[in-house]
XYZ file of C-alpha atoms in Angstrom:
457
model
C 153.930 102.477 139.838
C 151.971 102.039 142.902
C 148.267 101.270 142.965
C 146.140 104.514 142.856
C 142.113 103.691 143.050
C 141.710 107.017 144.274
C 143.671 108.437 141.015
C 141.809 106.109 138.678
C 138.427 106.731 140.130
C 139.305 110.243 139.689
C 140.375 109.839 136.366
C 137.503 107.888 134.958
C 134.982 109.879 136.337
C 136.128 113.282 137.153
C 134.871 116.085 134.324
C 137.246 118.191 135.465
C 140.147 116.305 134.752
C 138.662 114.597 131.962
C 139.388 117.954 130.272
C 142.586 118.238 131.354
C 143.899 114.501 130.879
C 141.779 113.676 128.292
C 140.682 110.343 129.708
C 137.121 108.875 129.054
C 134.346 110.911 129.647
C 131.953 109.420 131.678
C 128.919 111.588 130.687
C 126.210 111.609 133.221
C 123.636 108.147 132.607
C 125.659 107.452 129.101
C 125.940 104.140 128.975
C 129.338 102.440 128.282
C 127.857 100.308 125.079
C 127.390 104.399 123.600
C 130.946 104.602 123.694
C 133.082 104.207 120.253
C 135.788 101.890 121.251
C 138.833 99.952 119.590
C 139.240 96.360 119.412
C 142.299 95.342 121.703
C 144.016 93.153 119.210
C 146.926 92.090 120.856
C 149.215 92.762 117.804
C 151.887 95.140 118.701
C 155.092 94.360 119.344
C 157.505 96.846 121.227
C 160.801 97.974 119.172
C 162.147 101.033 119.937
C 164.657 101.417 122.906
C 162.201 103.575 124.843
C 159.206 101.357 124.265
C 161.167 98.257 124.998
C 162.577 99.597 128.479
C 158.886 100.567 129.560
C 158.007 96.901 128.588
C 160.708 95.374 130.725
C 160.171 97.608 133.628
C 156.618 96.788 134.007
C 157.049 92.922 133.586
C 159.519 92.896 135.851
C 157.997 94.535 138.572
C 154.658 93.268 138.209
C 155.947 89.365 137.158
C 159.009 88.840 139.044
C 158.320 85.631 140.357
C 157.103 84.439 137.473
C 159.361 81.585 135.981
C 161.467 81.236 133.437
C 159.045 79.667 130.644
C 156.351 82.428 131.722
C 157.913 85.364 131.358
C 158.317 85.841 127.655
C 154.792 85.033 127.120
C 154.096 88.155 130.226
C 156.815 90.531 127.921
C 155.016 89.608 124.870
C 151.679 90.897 126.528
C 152.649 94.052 127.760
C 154.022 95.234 124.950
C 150.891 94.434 122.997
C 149.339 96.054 125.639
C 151.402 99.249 125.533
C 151.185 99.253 121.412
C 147.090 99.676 122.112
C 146.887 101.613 124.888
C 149.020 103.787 123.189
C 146.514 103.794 120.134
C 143.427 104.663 122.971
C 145.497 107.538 124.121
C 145.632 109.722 121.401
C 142.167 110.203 121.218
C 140.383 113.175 123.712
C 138.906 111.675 125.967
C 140.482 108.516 125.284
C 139.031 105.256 123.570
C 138.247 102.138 125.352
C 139.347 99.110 124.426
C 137.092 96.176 123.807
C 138.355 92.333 124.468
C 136.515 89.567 124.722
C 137.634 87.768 127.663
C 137.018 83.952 126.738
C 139.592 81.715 125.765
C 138.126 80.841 122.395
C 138.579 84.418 121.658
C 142.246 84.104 121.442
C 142.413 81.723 118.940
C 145.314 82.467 116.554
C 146.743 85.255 118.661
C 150.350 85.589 119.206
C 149.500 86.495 122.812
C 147.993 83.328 124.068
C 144.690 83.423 126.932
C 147.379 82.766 130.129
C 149.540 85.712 128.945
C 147.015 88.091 128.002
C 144.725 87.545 131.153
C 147.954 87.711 133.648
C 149.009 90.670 131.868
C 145.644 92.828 132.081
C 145.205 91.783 135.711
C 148.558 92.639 136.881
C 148.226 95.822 135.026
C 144.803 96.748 136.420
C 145.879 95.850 139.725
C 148.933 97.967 139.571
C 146.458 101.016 138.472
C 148.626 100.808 134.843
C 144.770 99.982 133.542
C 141.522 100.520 134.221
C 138.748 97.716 133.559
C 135.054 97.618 132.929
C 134.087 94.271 132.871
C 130.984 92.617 130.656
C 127.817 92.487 132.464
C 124.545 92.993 131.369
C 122.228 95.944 131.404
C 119.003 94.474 133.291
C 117.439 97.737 133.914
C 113.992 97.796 132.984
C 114.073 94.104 131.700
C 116.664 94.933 129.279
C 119.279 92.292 128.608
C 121.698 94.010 126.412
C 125.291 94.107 127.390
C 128.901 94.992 126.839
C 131.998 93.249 126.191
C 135.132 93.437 128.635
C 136.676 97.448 128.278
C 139.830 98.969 129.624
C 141.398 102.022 129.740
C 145.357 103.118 130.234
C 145.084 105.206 133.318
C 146.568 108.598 134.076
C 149.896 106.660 135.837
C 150.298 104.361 132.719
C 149.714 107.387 130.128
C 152.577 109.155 132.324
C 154.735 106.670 132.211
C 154.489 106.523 128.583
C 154.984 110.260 128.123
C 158.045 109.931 130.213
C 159.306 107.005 127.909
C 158.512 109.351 125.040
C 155.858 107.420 123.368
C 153.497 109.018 122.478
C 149.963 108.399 120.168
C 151.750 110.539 117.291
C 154.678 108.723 116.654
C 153.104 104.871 117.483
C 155.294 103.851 114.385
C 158.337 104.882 115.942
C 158.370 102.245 118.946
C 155.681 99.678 117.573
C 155.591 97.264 115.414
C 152.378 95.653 114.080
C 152.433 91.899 113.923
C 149.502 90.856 112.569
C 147.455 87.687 114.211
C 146.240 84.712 112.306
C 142.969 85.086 113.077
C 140.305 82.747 112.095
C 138.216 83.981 109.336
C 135.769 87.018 110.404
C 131.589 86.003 109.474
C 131.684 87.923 106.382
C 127.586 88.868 106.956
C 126.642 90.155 109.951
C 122.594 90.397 110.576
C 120.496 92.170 113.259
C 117.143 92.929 114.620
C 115.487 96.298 114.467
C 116.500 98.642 117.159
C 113.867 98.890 120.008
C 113.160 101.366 122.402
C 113.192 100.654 126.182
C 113.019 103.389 128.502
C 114.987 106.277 127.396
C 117.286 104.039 125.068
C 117.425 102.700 121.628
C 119.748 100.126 121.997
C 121.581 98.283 118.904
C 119.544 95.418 117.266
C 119.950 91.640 118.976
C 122.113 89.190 116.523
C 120.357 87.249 114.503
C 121.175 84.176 112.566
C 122.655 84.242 108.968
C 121.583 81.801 106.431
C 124.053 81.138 103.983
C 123.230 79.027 101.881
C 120.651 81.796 100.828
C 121.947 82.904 97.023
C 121.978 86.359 98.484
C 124.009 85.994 101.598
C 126.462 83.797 99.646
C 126.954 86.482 96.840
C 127.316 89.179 99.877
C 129.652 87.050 101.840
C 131.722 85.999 98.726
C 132.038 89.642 97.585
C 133.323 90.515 101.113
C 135.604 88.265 101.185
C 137.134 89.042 98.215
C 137.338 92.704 99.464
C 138.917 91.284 103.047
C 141.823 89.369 101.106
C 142.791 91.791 98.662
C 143.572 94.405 100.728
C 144.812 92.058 103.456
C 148.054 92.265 101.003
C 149.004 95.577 101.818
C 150.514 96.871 104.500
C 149.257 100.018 106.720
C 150.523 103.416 108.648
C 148.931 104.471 110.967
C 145.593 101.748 111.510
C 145.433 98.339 112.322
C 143.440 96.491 109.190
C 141.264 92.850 110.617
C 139.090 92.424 108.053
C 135.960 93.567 106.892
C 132.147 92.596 107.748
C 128.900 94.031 105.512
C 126.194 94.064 108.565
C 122.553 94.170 107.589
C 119.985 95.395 109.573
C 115.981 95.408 110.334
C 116.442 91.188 110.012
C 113.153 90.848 111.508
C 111.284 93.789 109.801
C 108.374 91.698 106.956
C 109.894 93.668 104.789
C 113.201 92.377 104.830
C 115.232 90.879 101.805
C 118.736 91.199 102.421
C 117.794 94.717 101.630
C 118.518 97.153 104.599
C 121.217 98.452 106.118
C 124.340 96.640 104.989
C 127.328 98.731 105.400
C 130.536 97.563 104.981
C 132.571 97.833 108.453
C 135.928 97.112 109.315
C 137.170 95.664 112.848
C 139.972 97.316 112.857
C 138.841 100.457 114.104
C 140.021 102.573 111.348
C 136.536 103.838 110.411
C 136.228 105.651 114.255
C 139.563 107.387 113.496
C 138.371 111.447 113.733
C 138.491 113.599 110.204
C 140.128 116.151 111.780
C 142.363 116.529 114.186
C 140.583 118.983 116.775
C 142.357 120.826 120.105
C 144.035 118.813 122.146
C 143.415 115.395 120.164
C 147.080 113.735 119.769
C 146.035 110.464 117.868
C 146.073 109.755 114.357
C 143.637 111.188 112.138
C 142.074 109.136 109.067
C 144.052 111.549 106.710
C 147.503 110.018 108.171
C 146.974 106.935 106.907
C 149.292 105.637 104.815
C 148.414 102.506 101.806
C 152.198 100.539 100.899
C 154.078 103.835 102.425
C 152.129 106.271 100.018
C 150.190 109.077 101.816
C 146.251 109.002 101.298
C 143.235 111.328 100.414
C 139.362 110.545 101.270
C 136.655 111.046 98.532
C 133.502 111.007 99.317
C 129.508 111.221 98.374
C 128.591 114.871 98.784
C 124.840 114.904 100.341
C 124.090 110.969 99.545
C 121.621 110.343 101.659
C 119.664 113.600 100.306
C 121.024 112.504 96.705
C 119.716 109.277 96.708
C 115.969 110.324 98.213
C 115.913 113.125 95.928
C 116.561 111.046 92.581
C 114.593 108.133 93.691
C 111.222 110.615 93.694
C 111.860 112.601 91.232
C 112.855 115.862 92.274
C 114.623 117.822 90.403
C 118.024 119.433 91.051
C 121.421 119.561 90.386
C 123.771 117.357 92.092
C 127.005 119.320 91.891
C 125.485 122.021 93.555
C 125.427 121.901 98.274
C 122.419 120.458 98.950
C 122.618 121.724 102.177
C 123.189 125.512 101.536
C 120.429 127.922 102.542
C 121.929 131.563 102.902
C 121.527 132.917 106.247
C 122.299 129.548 107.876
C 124.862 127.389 109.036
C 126.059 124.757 106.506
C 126.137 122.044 108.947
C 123.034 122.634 110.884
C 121.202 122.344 107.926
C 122.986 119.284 107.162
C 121.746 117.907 110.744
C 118.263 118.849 110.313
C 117.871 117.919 106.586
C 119.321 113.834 107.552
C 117.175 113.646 111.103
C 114.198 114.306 108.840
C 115.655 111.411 106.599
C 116.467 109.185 108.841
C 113.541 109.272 111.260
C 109.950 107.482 109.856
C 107.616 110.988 110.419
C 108.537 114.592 110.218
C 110.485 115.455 113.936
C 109.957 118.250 115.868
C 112.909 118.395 117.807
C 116.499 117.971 117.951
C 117.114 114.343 119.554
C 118.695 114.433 123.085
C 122.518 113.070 121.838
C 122.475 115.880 119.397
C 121.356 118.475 122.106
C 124.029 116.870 124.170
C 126.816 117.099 121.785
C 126.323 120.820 121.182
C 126.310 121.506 124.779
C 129.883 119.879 125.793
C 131.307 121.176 122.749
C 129.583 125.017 122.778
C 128.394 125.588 126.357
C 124.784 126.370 125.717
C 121.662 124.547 124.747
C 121.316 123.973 120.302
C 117.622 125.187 120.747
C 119.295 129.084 121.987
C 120.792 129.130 118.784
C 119.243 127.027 116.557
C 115.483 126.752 116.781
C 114.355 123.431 115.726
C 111.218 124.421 114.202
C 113.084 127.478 112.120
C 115.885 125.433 110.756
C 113.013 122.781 110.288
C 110.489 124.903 108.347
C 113.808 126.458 106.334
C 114.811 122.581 105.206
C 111.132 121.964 104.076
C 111.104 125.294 102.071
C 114.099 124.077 100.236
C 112.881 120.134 99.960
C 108.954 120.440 100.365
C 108.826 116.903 99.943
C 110.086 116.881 103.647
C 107.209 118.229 105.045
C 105.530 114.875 103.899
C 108.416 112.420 104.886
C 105.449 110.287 106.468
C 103.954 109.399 103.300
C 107.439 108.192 101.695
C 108.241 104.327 102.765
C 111.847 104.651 101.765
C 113.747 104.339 105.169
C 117.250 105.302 106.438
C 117.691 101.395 106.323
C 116.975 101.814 102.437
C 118.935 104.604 101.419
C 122.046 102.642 103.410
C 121.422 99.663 101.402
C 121.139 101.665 97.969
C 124.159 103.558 99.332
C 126.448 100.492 100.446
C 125.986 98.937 97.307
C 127.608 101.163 94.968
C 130.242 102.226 98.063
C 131.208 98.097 97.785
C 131.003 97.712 94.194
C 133.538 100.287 93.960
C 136.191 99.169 96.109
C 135.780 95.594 94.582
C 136.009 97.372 90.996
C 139.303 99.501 92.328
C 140.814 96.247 93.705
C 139.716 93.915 90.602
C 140.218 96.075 87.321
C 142.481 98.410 88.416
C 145.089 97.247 91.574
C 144.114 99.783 93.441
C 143.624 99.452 97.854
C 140.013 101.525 98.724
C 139.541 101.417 102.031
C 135.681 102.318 102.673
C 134.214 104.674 105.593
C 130.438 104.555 105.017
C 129.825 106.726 102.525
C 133.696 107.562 101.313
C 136.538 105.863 100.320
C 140.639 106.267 101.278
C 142.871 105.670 98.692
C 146.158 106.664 98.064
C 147.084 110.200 96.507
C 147.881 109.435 93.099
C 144.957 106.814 92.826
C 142.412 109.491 93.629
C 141.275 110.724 90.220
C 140.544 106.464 89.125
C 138.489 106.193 92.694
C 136.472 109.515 91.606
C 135.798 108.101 88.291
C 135.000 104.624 89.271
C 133.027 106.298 92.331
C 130.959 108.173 89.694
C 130.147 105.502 87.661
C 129.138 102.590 89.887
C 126.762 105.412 91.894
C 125.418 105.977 88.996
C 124.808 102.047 87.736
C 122.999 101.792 91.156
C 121.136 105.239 91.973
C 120.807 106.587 88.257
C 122.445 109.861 89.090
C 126.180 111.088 89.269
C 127.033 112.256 91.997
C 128.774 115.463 93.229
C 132.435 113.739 94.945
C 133.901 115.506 96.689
């Protein structure tokens, strides 16, 4: 295990053998903050024989003149490391890791600051990891910036292979040892995004009153949500707690009314659908609730549902809302929520969706899906589109109308009928013979909200 930069360098930044590797895809001027990424939570704790050897190896080459009282604090470390590197892995290109690097972000963690920061360093510095550290963006006057990031490098993710762990079987060699964390800030608030330059960076923090009677019932009902399914136990994600964040704080217009979406800091939510070509990781679908395999429902067409309803247009919910014959299902789907989601009828795809189709087709969206035809298609199907301008509802709005019947209907599961829901925007994961209750109670508390039953899918 001898340091590499050369390797790493070429690893991190290298298209070529991002393919091949799978390690992160540094896409030319994306910015690291674009990234999804998993929270390094320090929680795993090495079990298996193979997993335990790796452990011991690396501590003992990288710590051997560390003393006596040191190095199970260092052994701890590195197999927490290992447990989430191994998590990062599994995912093409692979998923940095966000940490916090302070000390008071280690409060309650079974890997204490001293241990954790020795670890990392010793790792990075043996090429086992690579780092990105916080900084901010000043470019143009901008001051937003990034936490702490690392990656497992191509030596560490070979090392691992040759241990036999691998992202598939995490379960096998890990165990998850949860942390006892201080409480998470139920409410989360934020600014409106703002463009600067080329970028529309996420909204600056704001502060949360709560002692408002809002934010209190908000924060209350989270809470709730956070401990009850803090009681069960989970295959295949890591469970922290949840967070509802609200956005647009500083829009006139604001009354705890925009945005609000229940996230989790777990990562779980980031986990793909589907598990595509060469992704190893787990997929949402592998998640297991007390042992029991799972199944996602979910909102067919909510956004478009809830707009629909709330002007009163006509149509039938348990139809697609997004078939037109002659087109692709999905591109319609695109098209149909960029004309929700954006303030005045667009006329053209935005630059991450043109840059999405390209790495994953080889050719430009516009060659085979003109904007303006797919466009003028959606408004023939939904003329109200063609005067989204005149229509204040926002994408902020339909989250909000959306997150509250998503929330009230895991609470509901959890409170009337014992039942875990974990939430993913506009779906929920429960377990397999709990599915037809979530459906039901999905259906109904939709309904109490938007006034329509939805299609579930």
């Amino acid at each position: 295990m001898k340091n590499n930069l050369a390797r790493i360098t070429t690893a991190l930044f290298s298209h070529e053998n991002d393919n091949s590797i799978g390690l992160i895809d540094r896409i030319q001027e994306k910015k690291l903050r674009k990234i999804p990424s998993f929270a390094m939570m320090f929680e795993g704790e090495a079990v298996s024989a193979e997993a335990t050897q790796l452990a011991d190896l690396i501590s003992k080459n990288l710590f051997s003149a560390a003393s006596e009282r040191q190095r199970p604090g260092l052994r701890l470390a590195i197999g927490a490391i290992l447990y989430d590197c191994l998590r990062a892995s599994g995912t093409v290109p692979v998923t940095p890791l966000f940490r916090p690097m302070n000390t008071k972000s280690f409060n309650g963690y079974r890997v204490g600051y001293r241990a954790a920061q020795n670890a990392l360093h010793g790792m990075v510095d043996a090429g086992l990891l690579a780092k990105a550290g916080g900084n901010y963006d000043r470019e143009e006057g901008v001051g937003q910036g990034t936490v702490t990031r690392f990656w497992p490098t191509v030596e560490l993710i070979e090392e691992m292979t040759r241990y036999g762990l691998r992202a598939g079987e995490i379960d096998k060699h890990f165990v998850r040892v949860p942390n006892r964390l201080p409480s998470l800030s139920p409410v989360l608030l934020n600014t409106a995004k703002k463009r600067r330059g080329n970028r529309m960076p996420k909204g600056d923090p704001m502060t949360v009153n709560f002692l408002h009677p809002k934010v209190a019932r908000y924060a209350a009902q989270v809470e709730r949500i956070t401990a009850y399914t803090a009681r069960a136990t989970f295959t295949g994600m890591t469970f922290v707690g949840f967070q509802r964040l609200f956005n647009l704080g500083d829009d006139p217009e604001f009354d705890w009314n925009k945005g609000a979406r229940l996230w989790e800091r777990g990562g779980y939510q980031q986990l793909p659908r589907k598990r595509d070509e060469g992704y190893t990781g787990i997929i949402r679908p592998e998640i297991k609730i007390n042992g029991s395999k799972t199944v996602e429902v979910d909102i067919a067409s909510s956004h478009l549902t809830i707009f629909l309803h709330t002007h009163g247009i006509a149509f039938d919910p348990n139809t697609d809302l997004y078939h037109i014959p002659g087109f692709e299902r999905d591109i319609i789907k695109k098209c149909v929520n960029l004309c929700l989601s954006e303030s005045r009828v667009p006329t053209r795809w935005p630059s991450d969706m043109k840059e999405k189709y390209f790495k994953k087709n080889g050719c430009h969206i516009d060659r085979d899906h003109s904007f303006k035809t797919i466009r003028d298609a959606c408004f023939d199907l939904y003329p109200i589109l063609r005067d989204r301008k005149k229509y204040k509802i926002t994408w902020a709005d339909l989250q909000f109308i959306e997150s509250e019947a998503v929330i009230n209907a895991v609470e509901r599961l959890n409170v009337e009928f014992d039942v875990v829901a974990l939430p993913v925007h506009d779906s929920l994961i429960v377990t397999e013979n709990n599915r037809d209750v979530a459906i039901s109670v999905f259906k109904d508390e939709f309904r109490k909200v938007v006034g329509i039953i939805p299609r579930i899918d």
